[in-house]
CSV table of C-alpha atoms and ligand atoms in Angstrom, one decimal:
chain,number,residue,atom,x,y,z
A,1,MET,CA,121.4,92.2,90.5
A,2,SER,CA,123.4,90.6,87.7
A,3,GLN,CA,123.4,86.8,87.2
A,4,GLN,CA,127.1,86.7,88.0
A,5,ASN,CA,126.5,88.3,91.4
A,6,LEU,CA,123.7,86.0,92.0
A,7,GLU,CA,125.8,83.0,91.2
A,8,SER,CA,128.4,84.2,93.7
A,9,LEU,CA,126.0,83.5,96.5
A,10,ASP,CA,127.4,80.2,97.8
A,11,VAL,CA,124.4,78.6,99.3
A,12,GLY,CA,126.3,75.4,100.1
A,13,ALA,CA,128.7,77.4,102.3
A,14,ILE,CA,125.9,79.3,103.8
A,15,ARG,CA,124.1,76.1,104.8
A,16,GLU,CA,127.2,74.8,106.6
A,17,GLU,CA,126.6,77.6,109.1
A,18,PHE,CA,123.3,76.1,110.0
A,19,PRO,CA,123.8,72.6,111.6
A,20,ILE,CA,120.0,72.3,112.1
A,21,LEU,CA,119.6,72.1,108.3
A,22,GLN,CA,121.5,68.8,108.4
A,23,ARG,CA,118.9,67.1,110.5
A,24,GLU,CA,117.1,64.1,109.1
A,25,PHE,CA,113.6,62.9,109.8
A,26,ASN,CA,112.4,59.4,108.6
A,27,GLY,CA,115.7,59.1,106.8
A,28,GLU,CA,115.2,62.2,104.7
A,29,GLN,CA,117.0,65.5,105.1
A,30,LEU,CA,115.1,68.4,106.5
A,31,VAL,CA,113.7,70.8,103.9
A,32,TYR,CA,112.9,73.9,106.0
A,33,LEU,CA,110.4,76.1,104.2
A,34,ASP,CA,108.8,77.8,107.2
A,35,ASN,CA,110.9,80.9,107.2
A,36,ALA,CA,108.1,83.4,107.3
A,37,ALA,CA,107.2,82.0,110.7
A,38,THR,CA,110.8,81.8,112.0
A,39,THR,CA,114.2,81.6,110.2
A,40,GLN,CA,117.0,79.4,111.3
A,41,THR,CA,120.0,80.9,113.2
A,42,PRO,CA,123.6,80.7,112.0
A,43,ASP,CA,126.4,79.6,114.3
A,44,SER,CA,127.8,83.2,114.5
A,45,VAL,CA,124.5,84.3,116.2
A,46,VAL,CA,124.5,81.4,118.6
A,47,ASP,CA,128.2,82.0,119.4
A,48,ALA,CA,127.7,85.7,120.0
A,49,MET,CA,124.9,84.9,122.5
A,50,SER,CA,126.9,82.2,124.2
A,51,ASP,CA,130.0,84.5,124.4
A,52,TYR,CA,127.7,87.0,126.1
A,53,TYR,CA,126.7,84.5,128.8
A,54,ARG,CA,130.2,83.1,129.1
A,55,GLU,CA,132.1,86.5,129.1
A,56,PHE,CA,130.0,89.5,130.1
A,57,ASN,CA,126.6,88.5,131.4
A,58,ALA,CA,125.3,91.1,133.8
A,59,ASN,CA,122.4,93.5,134.2
A,60,VAL,CA,122.5,96.7,132.2
A,61,HIS,CA,121.7,100.3,133.2
A,62,ARG,CA,125.4,100.9,133.8
A,63,GLY,CA,126.1,99.2,137.1
A,64,ILE,CA,129.5,100.2,138.6
A,65,HIS,CA,131.3,96.9,137.9
A,66,HIS,CA,133.1,95.8,134.8
A,67,LEU,CA,130.6,93.2,133.6
A,68,SER,CA,127.7,95.6,133.9
A,69,GLN,CA,129.6,98.2,132.0
A,70,GLU,CA,130.4,95.8,129.2
A,71,ALA,CA,126.9,94.5,129.0
A,72,SER,CA,125.5,98.0,129.0
A,73,VAL,CA,127.7,99.2,126.2
A,74,ALA,CA,126.8,96.1,124.1
A,75,TYR,CA,123.1,96.6,124.8
A,76,GLU,CA,123.1,100.3,124.1
A,77,GLU,CA,125.2,100.0,121.0
A,78,ALA,CA,122.9,97.3,119.6
A,79,HIS,CA,120.3,100.1,119.2
A,80,ASP,CA,122.8,102.1,117.1
A,81,ARG,CA,123.5,99.1,115.0
A,82,VAL,CA,119.8,98.5,114.3
A,83,ALA,CA,119.3,102.2,113.5
A,84,GLU,CA,122.1,102.1,111.0
A,85,PHE,CA,120.8,98.9,109.4
A,86,ILE,CA,117.3,100.4,108.7
A,87,GLY,CA,118.5,103.9,107.8
A,88,ALA,CA,117.4,105.7,111.0
A,89,SER,CA,119.8,108.6,111.1
A,90,GLY,CA,118.6,109.6,114.6
A,91,GLY,CA,120.4,106.6,116.0
A,92,ARG,CA,119.6,104.8,119.2
A,93,GLU,CA,116.9,107.4,120.3
A,94,GLU,CA,114.7,106.2,117.4
A,95,VAL,CA,115.0,102.4,118.1
A,96,ILE,CA,113.1,100.8,120.9
A,97,PHE,CA,113.7,97.1,121.6
A,98,THR,CA,110.5,95.1,122.0
A,99,LYS,CA,109.7,91.4,122.3
A,100,ASN,CA,108.7,91.3,118.6
A,101,THR,CA,106.7,93.0,115.9
A,102,THR,CA,103.4,92.4,117.8
A,103,GLU,CA,104.7,94.2,120.9
A,104,ALA,CA,105.9,97.1,118.7
A,105,GLU,CA,102.3,97.5,117.3
A,106,ASN,CA,100.9,97.3,120.8
A,107,LEU,CA,103.4,99.9,122.0
A,108,VAL,CA,102.2,102.5,119.5
A,109,ALA,CA,98.6,101.5,119.7
A,110,TYR,CA,98.5,101.9,123.5
A,111,SER,CA,101.0,104.7,123.9
A,112,TRP,CA,99.9,106.9,121.0
A,113,GLY,CA,96.5,105.4,120.0
A,114,LEU,CA,94.7,105.4,123.4
A,115,ASN,CA,95.8,108.9,124.1
A,116,GLU,CA,95.3,110.5,120.7
A,117,LEU,CA,92.3,108.8,119.1
A,118,GLY,CA,88.6,109.4,119.7
A,119,PRO,CA,85.2,109.3,118.0
A,120,GLY,CA,85.4,110.8,114.5
A,121,ASP,CA,88.9,109.6,114.0
A,122,GLU,CA,89.7,106.8,111.5
A,123,ILE,CA,92.3,104.1,111.6
A,124,VAL,CA,93.0,102.7,108.1
A,125,LEU,CA,94.4,99.2,107.7
A,126,THR,CA,94.7,96.9,104.7
A,127,GLU,CA,92.7,93.7,104.2
A,128,MET,CA,96.1,91.8,104.2
A,129,GLU,CA,97.1,92.9,107.7
A,130,HIS,CA,98.5,90.3,110.1
A,131,HIS,CA,96.5,90.0,113.3
A,132,ALA,CA,99.4,91.7,115.1
A,133,SER,CA,98.2,94.9,113.5
A,134,LEU,CA,94.6,94.1,112.7
A,135,VAL,CA,93.5,92.9,116.1
A,136,THR,CA,95.5,95.5,118.0
A,137,TRP,CA,94.1,98.5,116.1
A,138,GLN,CA,90.6,97.0,116.1
A,139,GLN,CA,90.7,96.9,119.9
A,140,ILE,CA,92.1,100.4,120.1
A,141,GLY,CA,89.2,101.5,117.8
A,142,LYS,CA,86.7,99.9,120.1
A,143,ARG,CA,88.2,101.5,123.2
A,144,THR,CA,88.5,105.0,121.7
A,145,GLY,CA,85.5,105.1,119.4
A,146,ALA,CA,87.7,105.5,116.3
A,147,ASP,CA,86.5,103.8,113.2
A,148,VAL,CA,88.6,101.1,111.5
A,149,LYS,CA,88.6,101.0,107.7
A,150,TYR,CA,90.3,98.5,105.4
A,151,ILE,CA,92.0,99.1,102.0
A,152,ARG,CA,90.8,96.4,99.6
A,153,VAL,CA,92.9,93.6,98.2
A,154,THR,CA,92.4,93.0,94.5
A,155,GLU,CA,91.7,89.6,92.8
A,156,ASP,CA,95.4,89.3,92.0
A,157,GLY,CA,96.5,90.0,95.6
A,158,ARG,CA,97.6,93.6,95.4
A,159,LEU,CA,96.4,96.6,97.3
A,160,ASP,CA,93.7,98.6,95.5
A,161,MET,CA,95.5,101.9,95.5
A,162,ASP,CA,92.4,103.8,94.2
A,163,HIS,CA,90.6,102.4,97.2
A,164,ALA,CA,93.5,103.5,99.4
A,165,ARG,CA,93.1,107.1,98.2
A,166,GLU,CA,89.4,106.8,99.0
A,167,CYS,CA,89.9,105.3,102.4
A,168,ILE,CA,92.5,107.7,103.7
A,169,THR,CA,90.8,111.0,104.4
A,170,ASP,CA,91.3,114.1,106.6
A,171,ASP,CA,89.6,112.0,109.3
A,172,THR,CA,92.4,109.4,109.2
A,173,ALA,CA,94.7,109.6,112.1
A,174,MET,CA,96.7,106.4,111.6
A,175,LEU,CA,97.5,104.2,108.6
A,176,SER,CA,98.9,100.8,109.5
A,177,ALA,CA,100.0,98.7,106.6
A,178,VAL,CA,102.1,95.6,106.1
A,179,HIS,CA,105.2,96.0,104.0
A,180,VAL,CA,105.3,92.4,102.7
A,181,SER,CA,102.2,90.2,103.2
A,182,ASN,CA,103.0,87.0,105.1
A,183,THR,CA,100.1,85.2,103.3
A,184,LEU,CA,100.1,86.6,99.7
A,185,GLY,CA,103.8,87.5,99.4
A,186,THR,CA,102.7,90.9,98.1
A,187,VAL,CA,105.3,93.7,98.4
A,188,ASN,CA,103.2,96.8,99.1
A,189,PRO,CA,104.0,100.3,97.7
A,190,VAL,CA,104.7,101.6,101.2
A,191,SER,CA,106.2,104.9,100.3
A,192,GLU,CA,103.2,105.7,98.3
A,193,LEU,CA,100.9,104.7,101.1
A,194,VAL,CA,102.9,106.8,103.6
A,195,ASP,CA,102.7,109.8,101.2
A,196,ILE,CA,98.9,109.5,101.0
A,197,ALA,CA,98.7,109.3,104.8
A,198,HIS,CA,100.9,112.4,105.2
A,199,ASP,CA,98.9,114.3,102.6
A,200,HIS,CA,96.0,114.0,105.1
A,201,ASP,CA,98.2,114.7,108.2
A,202,ALA,CA,97.8,111.1,109.3
A,203,LEU,CA,100.6,109.0,110.8
A,204,ALA,CA,101.9,105.8,109.1
A,205,PHE,CA,102.9,102.6,110.8
A,206,ILE,CA,104.6,100.0,108.6
A,207,ASP,CA,104.8,96.4,109.6
A,208,GLY,CA,108.1,95.2,108.3
A,209,ALA,CA,108.2,91.7,109.8
A,210,GLN,CA,108.5,90.1,106.3
A,211,ALA,CA,110.5,92.9,104.7
A,212,VAL,CA,113.5,93.7,106.9
A,213,PRO,CA,114.8,90.0,106.9
A,214,ASN,CA,115.1,89.9,103.1
A,215,ARG,CA,115.5,93.3,101.4
A,216,PRO,CA,117.3,96.6,102.0
A,217,VAL,CA,114.9,98.7,104.1
A,218,ASP,CA,115.4,102.5,104.6
A,219,VAL,CA,112.8,103.8,107.0
A,220,GLU,CA,113.6,107.4,106.1
A,221,ALA,CA,113.3,106.8,102.4
A,222,ILE,CA,109.9,105.3,103.1
A,223,ASP,CA,109.2,108.2,105.5
A,224,ALA,CA,107.4,105.9,107.9
A,225,ASP,CA,106.5,107.4,111.3
A,226,PHE,CA,106.8,104.0,112.8
A,227,TYR,CA,108.3,100.8,111.5
A,228,ALA,CA,108.5,97.4,113.2
A,229,PHE,CA,110.2,94.0,112.8
A,230,SER,CA,111.2,90.8,114.6
A,231,GLY,CA,114.7,89.4,115.2
A,232,HIS,CA,113.6,85.7,114.9
A,233,LYS,CA,112.5,86.2,111.2
A,234,MET,CA,116.0,87.5,110.2
A,235,SER,CA,118.3,84.8,111.4
A,236,GLY,CA,118.4,86.4,114.9
A,237,PRO,CA,117.1,85.2,118.2
A,238,THR,CA,113.5,85.0,119.4
A,239,GLY,CA,112.4,87.4,122.1
A,240,ILE,CA,113.6,90.6,120.5
A,241,GLY,CA,112.1,92.9,117.9
A,242,ALA,CA,112.4,96.6,117.2
A,243,LEU,CA,110.2,99.6,116.8
A,244,TYR,CA,111.6,102.5,114.9
A,245,GLY,CA,109.8,105.8,115.5
A,246,LYS,CA,110.5,109.4,114.5
A,247,ARG,CA,112.1,111.1,117.4
A,248,ASP,CA,109.7,113.9,117.9
A,249,LEU,CA,106.7,111.5,118.0
A,250,LEU,CA,108.5,109.2,120.5
A,251,GLU,CA,109.4,112.2,122.6
A,252,GLU,CA,105.7,113.2,122.9
A,253,MET,CA,104.4,109.7,123.6
A,254,GLN,CA,103.7,108.5,127.1
A,255,PRO,CA,105.3,105.2,128.1
A,256,TYR,CA,103.1,102.1,127.7
A,257,LEU,CA,104.9,100.0,130.3
A,258,TYR,CA,106.2,101.3,133.6
A,259,GLY,CA,108.7,100.3,136.1
A,260,GLY,CA,112.5,100.4,136.8
A,261,GLY,CA,115.0,101.4,134.1
A,262,MET,CA,112.7,103.9,132.4
A,263,ILE,CA,112.5,106.6,135.0
A,264,ARG,CA,114.5,109.7,135.7
A,265,LYS,CA,113.0,110.7,139.1
A,266,VAL,CA,110.5,109.0,141.3
A,267,THR,CA,108.7,110.3,144.4
A,268,PHE,CA,105.8,108.9,146.3
A,269,GLU,CA,103.6,111.3,144.3
A,270,ASP,CA,104.9,111.1,140.7
A,271,SER,CA,107.6,110.0,138.3
A,272,THR,CA,109.4,111.4,135.3
A,273,TRP,CA,110.8,109.5,132.4
A,274,ASP,CA,114.3,108.7,131.2
A,275,ASP,CA,115.5,109.7,127.7
A,276,LEU,CA,114.7,107.8,124.6
A,277,PRO,CA,114.8,104.9,124.0
A,278,TRP,CA,115.0,103.8,127.7
A,279,LYS,CA,111.7,105.5,128.4
A,280,PHE,CA,110.0,102.7,126.5
A,281,GLU,CA,112.2,99.8,127.8
A,282,PRO,CA,111.3,99.1,131.5
A,283,GLY,CA,112.7,96.3,133.5
A,284,THR,CA,115.6,94.1,132.6
A,285,PRO,CA,115.7,94.0,128.8
A,286,GLN,CA,116.7,91.3,126.3
A,287,ILE,CA,120.5,91.7,126.6
A,288,ALA,CA,121.7,88.4,125.2
A,289,GLU,CA,119.0,88.8,122.4
A,290,ALA,CA,120.3,92.3,121.5
A,291,VAL,CA,123.8,90.9,121.2
A,292,GLY,CA,122.4,88.1,119.0
A,293,LEU,CA,120.5,90.5,116.9
A,294,VAL,CA,123.6,92.5,116.2
A,295,ALA,CA,125.4,89.3,115.2
A,296,ALA,CA,122.5,88.5,112.8
A,297,ILE,CA,122.7,92.0,111.2
A,298,ASP,CA,126.4,91.5,110.8
A,299,TRP,CA,125.8,88.1,109.2
A,300,LEU,CA,123.1,89.4,106.8
A,301,GLU,CA,125.1,92.5,105.8
A,302,GLU,CA,128.2,90.4,105.1
A,303,ILE,CA,126.1,88.5,102.5
A,304,GLY,CA,124.4,91.7,101.3
A,305,MET,CA,120.7,92.5,101.5
A,306,GLU,CA,120.4,92.9,97.8
A,307,ARG,CA,121.8,89.4,97.2
A,308,ILE,CA,119.5,88.0,99.8
A,309,GLN,CA,116.5,89.6,98.1
A,310,ALA,CA,117.6,88.4,94.7
A,311,HIS,CA,118.1,84.9,95.9
A,312,GLU,CA,114.7,84.7,97.6
A,313,GLU,CA,113.0,86.2,94.6
A,314,GLU,CA,114.6,83.6,92.4
A,315,ILE,CA,113.6,80.7,94.6
A,316,ALA,CA,110.1,82.1,95.0
A,317,ARG,CA,109.8,82.5,91.2
A,318,TYR,CA,110.8,78.9,90.7
A,319,ALA,CA,108.3,77.7,93.3
A,320,TYR,CA,105.6,79.9,91.8
A,321,ASP,CA,106.2,78.5,88.3
A,322,ARG,CA,106.3,74.9,89.5
A,323,LEU,CA,103.2,75.2,91.6
A,324,THR,CA,101.1,77.1,89.0
A,325,ALA,CA,102.1,74.4,86.5
A,326,GLU,CA,100.0,71.9,88.6
A,327,PRO,CA,96.4,72.1,87.4
A,328,ASP,CA,94.9,71.4,90.8
A,329,VAL,CA,97.0,73.8,92.8
A,330,GLU,CA,95.7,77.3,93.5
A,331,VAL,CA,98.5,79.9,94.2
A,332,TYR,CA,97.6,83.1,96.0
A,333,GLY,CA,99.1,86.6,95.5
A,334,PRO,CA,100.8,88.5,92.6
A,335,GLU,CA,103.0,87.0,89.9
A,336,PRO,CA,106.7,86.8,90.6
A,337,GLY,CA,108.6,90.1,90.2
A,338,PRO,CA,109.3,93.2,92.3
A,339,GLU,CA,105.8,93.0,93.8
A,340,ARG,CA,106.2,89.5,95.3
A,341,GLY,CA,108.5,88.5,98.2
A,342,GLY,CA,110.0,85.1,99.0
A,343,LEU,CA,107.0,83.1,99.9
A,344,VAL,CA,104.2,81.2,98.1
A,345,GLY,CA,100.8,80.5,99.6
A,346,PHE,CA,98.7,77.9,97.9
A,347,ASN,CA,96.0,75.2,98.3
A,348,LEU,CA,95.8,71.7,96.7
A,349,GLU,CA,92.3,71.0,95.5
A,350,SER,CA,90.5,68.5,97.7
A,351,VAL,CA,93.3,68.2,100.2
A,352,HIS,CA,93.1,70.3,103.3
A,353,ALA,CA,96.2,72.4,103.9
A,354,HIS,CA,96.7,70.7,107.3
A,355,ASP,CA,96.7,67.3,105.7
A,356,LEU,CA,99.0,68.5,103.0
A,357,ALA,CA,101.5,69.9,105.6
A,358,SER,CA,101.3,66.6,107.5
A,359,ILE,CA,102.2,64.6,104.3
A,360,MET,CA,105.0,67.0,103.6
A,361,ASN,CA,106.2,66.5,107.2
A,362,ASP,CA,106.4,62.7,106.4
A,363,HIS,CA,109.0,63.7,103.8
A,364,ALA,CA,110.8,66.1,106.2
A,365,VAL,CA,109.4,69.1,104.3
A,366,ALA,CA,108.5,71.8,106.8
A,367,ILE,CA,105.8,74.1,105.6
A,368,ARG,CA,103.1,76.0,107.5
A,369,ALA,CA,99.4,75.4,107.1
A,370,GLY,CA,96.6,77.5,108.6
A,371,ASP,CA,95.3,81.0,108.5
A,372,HIS,CA,98.8,82.6,109.1
A,373,CYS,CA,97.2,85.1,111.4
A,374,THR,CA,95.2,86.6,108.6
A,375,GLN,CA,91.8,85.1,109.2
A,376,PRO,CA,89.8,88.0,107.5
A,377,LEU,CA,92.0,87.7,104.4
A,378,HIS,CA,91.3,84.0,104.3
A,379,ASP,CA,87.6,84.6,104.6
A,380,LYS,CA,87.9,86.9,101.6
A,381,LEU,CA,89.8,84.2,99.7
A,382,GLY,CA,87.0,81.9,100.5
A,383,VAL,CA,89.2,79.3,102.3
A,384,ALA,CA,89.7,78.5,106.0
A,385,ALA,CA,93.4,77.7,105.5
A,386,SER,CA,96.2,77.8,103.1
A,387,ALA,CA,99.6,76.1,102.8
A,388,ARG,CA,102.6,78.4,102.8
A,389,ALA,CA,106.2,77.7,101.6
A,390,SER,CA,108.5,80.5,102.6
A,391,PHE,CA,112.1,80.8,101.6
A,392,TYR,CA,115.4,82.2,103.0
A,393,VAL,CA,118.9,82.6,101.9
A,394,TYR,CA,119.8,79.0,102.5
A,395,ASN,CA,117.0,77.4,100.4
A,396,THR,CA,117.6,75.8,97.1
A,397,LYS,CA,115.6,74.9,94.0
A,398,GLU,CA,116.1,71.3,94.8
A,399,GLU,CA,114.2,71.8,98.0
A,400,VAL,CA,111.3,73.3,96.0
A,401,ASP,CA,111.4,70.1,93.9
A,402,LYS,CA,111.0,68.1,97.0
A,403,LEU,CA,108.0,70.2,98.0
A,404,VAL,CA,106.4,69.5,94.6
A,405,ASP,CA,107.2,65.8,94.8
A,406,ALA,CA,105.4,65.7,98.2
A,407,ILE,CA,102.4,67.3,96.6
A,408,ASP,CA,102.3,64.4,94.2
A,409,ASP,CA,102.3,62.1,97.1
A,410,ALA,CA,99.4,63.9,98.8
A,411,ARG,CA,97.4,63.8,95.6
A,412,GLN,CA,97.9,60.1,95.2
A,413,LEU,CA,97.0,59.4,98.9
A,414,PHE,CA,93.8,61.4,98.6
A,415,ALA,CA,92.8,60.3,95.1
B,501,LIG,C1,103.6,90.5,108.5
B,501,LIG,C2,103.7,90.1,109.9
B,501,LIG,N1,103.5,90.9,110.9
B,501,LIG,C3,103.6,90.6,112.2
B,501,LIG,C4,104.0,89.4,112.5
B,501,LIG,C5,104.2,89.1,114.0
B,501,LIG,O1,105.5,88.8,114.3
B,501,LIG,P1,105.9,88.3,115.8
B,501,LIG,O2,105.1,87.1,116.0
B,501,LIG,O3,107.3,88.2,115.7
B,501,LIG,O4,105.4,89.4,116.7
B,501,LIG,C6,104.3,88.4,111.6
B,501,LIG,C7,104.6,87.0,112.0
B,501,LIG,O5,104.4,86.1,111.2
B,501,LIG,C8,104.1,88.8,110.2
B,501,LIG,O6,104.4,87.9,109.2
C-alpha cells in the first residue's frame, strides 16, 4: 500500500458516517478503542436494516406473498454476498449464518466433532485460542474421549511453528486456530497451519473473528475446511455471524439444531434435511441482520480491505511505539508489521488493568480490560488481566495520544 493511497483514506469523512463517535462524556469526545469487542455501525448499515423493517419485513422460506418473496431473496442472496466477500466459490451452499463466531465453532464441534471423534483422536488448538474455540473443543474432547493439545506461544507472542509440527500428527483429527489473536494481535500463518493439518489428513477450522473485519480474507487460498467470523466486529449488526465450510464436508455433516425451515420431509417416524445451507439454519433466521451484514460488506469494500488493513496497521504501529516508549508499560505480542493486527494489549506497572480502564473512561477513552476470553493465555503471561486498545478504520493517531495521556493520569493517581 503506497503512502499516497493511505493518505487518500479520508478518516474525517468516514467518521461522519458514525454519529456515535460524536458523543461526549464528561465534556470530552468519545475515543472508541474497543473495536476488537464490537465495532461501531455506519449509517448505511442502520439505514439498510431500517429499510428492511419499513419496506419488506416478513418471514422467509419463500411464502407466497410479495413481502415474503422479497425478504427471502434478500436473505438468500446475503449468503452469496458473504461467499463472494471471503472467496468461497461454492456460493451460498458454503455459507451458514450463525449468531456469531462462537456459534459457528459450536456448530462444527457438535455436528462434526461429536460424531467423528473418539478416544485416540487429537484436537490441536493454540495457546492463544479465544474461549469460543478453546472451551468448545475442550468440552467436545471430554465428551468424545479425544485428547486436546495446544501449540505453544513463544515469548514474543508468535506461534511456535516447530511445536505446531510436533503437535499435529496422524492422530490429529481437527486443528482449530485463531487467524488474528484478540489478545496479542498476532497474525498467525494460517495457510501453513492448514497445510500441516492436511498433510496428516486432519481438518482445519480457522477463527477469523479478528481477521475478516480488517484484511482481505480468501478462505480458498487459505484452504481452510471451516472458517468463522462475526458481523458485529466488521461494522455490521450484532446477532449474525457466518460459518464457511467446504461443501462436501457440510453435505456429510448432520444438523446440530433441528426444527422448521431445515427439513425436506417429515413423518411421525423420521425426517430428512433440506439442501445447504438451510439444513443448518432452523427456525426464523436473522433476516434484518443478514440485510445489515450485506450493507456492512458493501461499505467495507467501498473503502477497500487493503486500505483498511493498512490504516489499522499504521495506527497500531503508532500505538505500539508510543506505549513501548513508556518504561512502566508492558506491551504483549509481536512487533508491528505483517505479523501484528490492529490491536495492542498492555499493562501499566502497579495499576490493575480494570483501574486503568476506569481512569481512561473518565477521559471518555473506551478500552477493554480483563482476560479477553483468553484466560489460559493470561495465565501463561503471568497476569490476571490486561488492557487492550483495538483500532478500526475510523480511529486516528490523535486518539492514541489521548490514550497515552490518560495513562499519565493513571500513573499520577496511583503514584
Ligand atoms: C478471536 C475471537 N474469536 C472468537 C470471538 C467470539 O466472537 P463472538 O462473541 O462474536 O462469538 C472473539 C470475540 O472477541 C474473538 O476475538
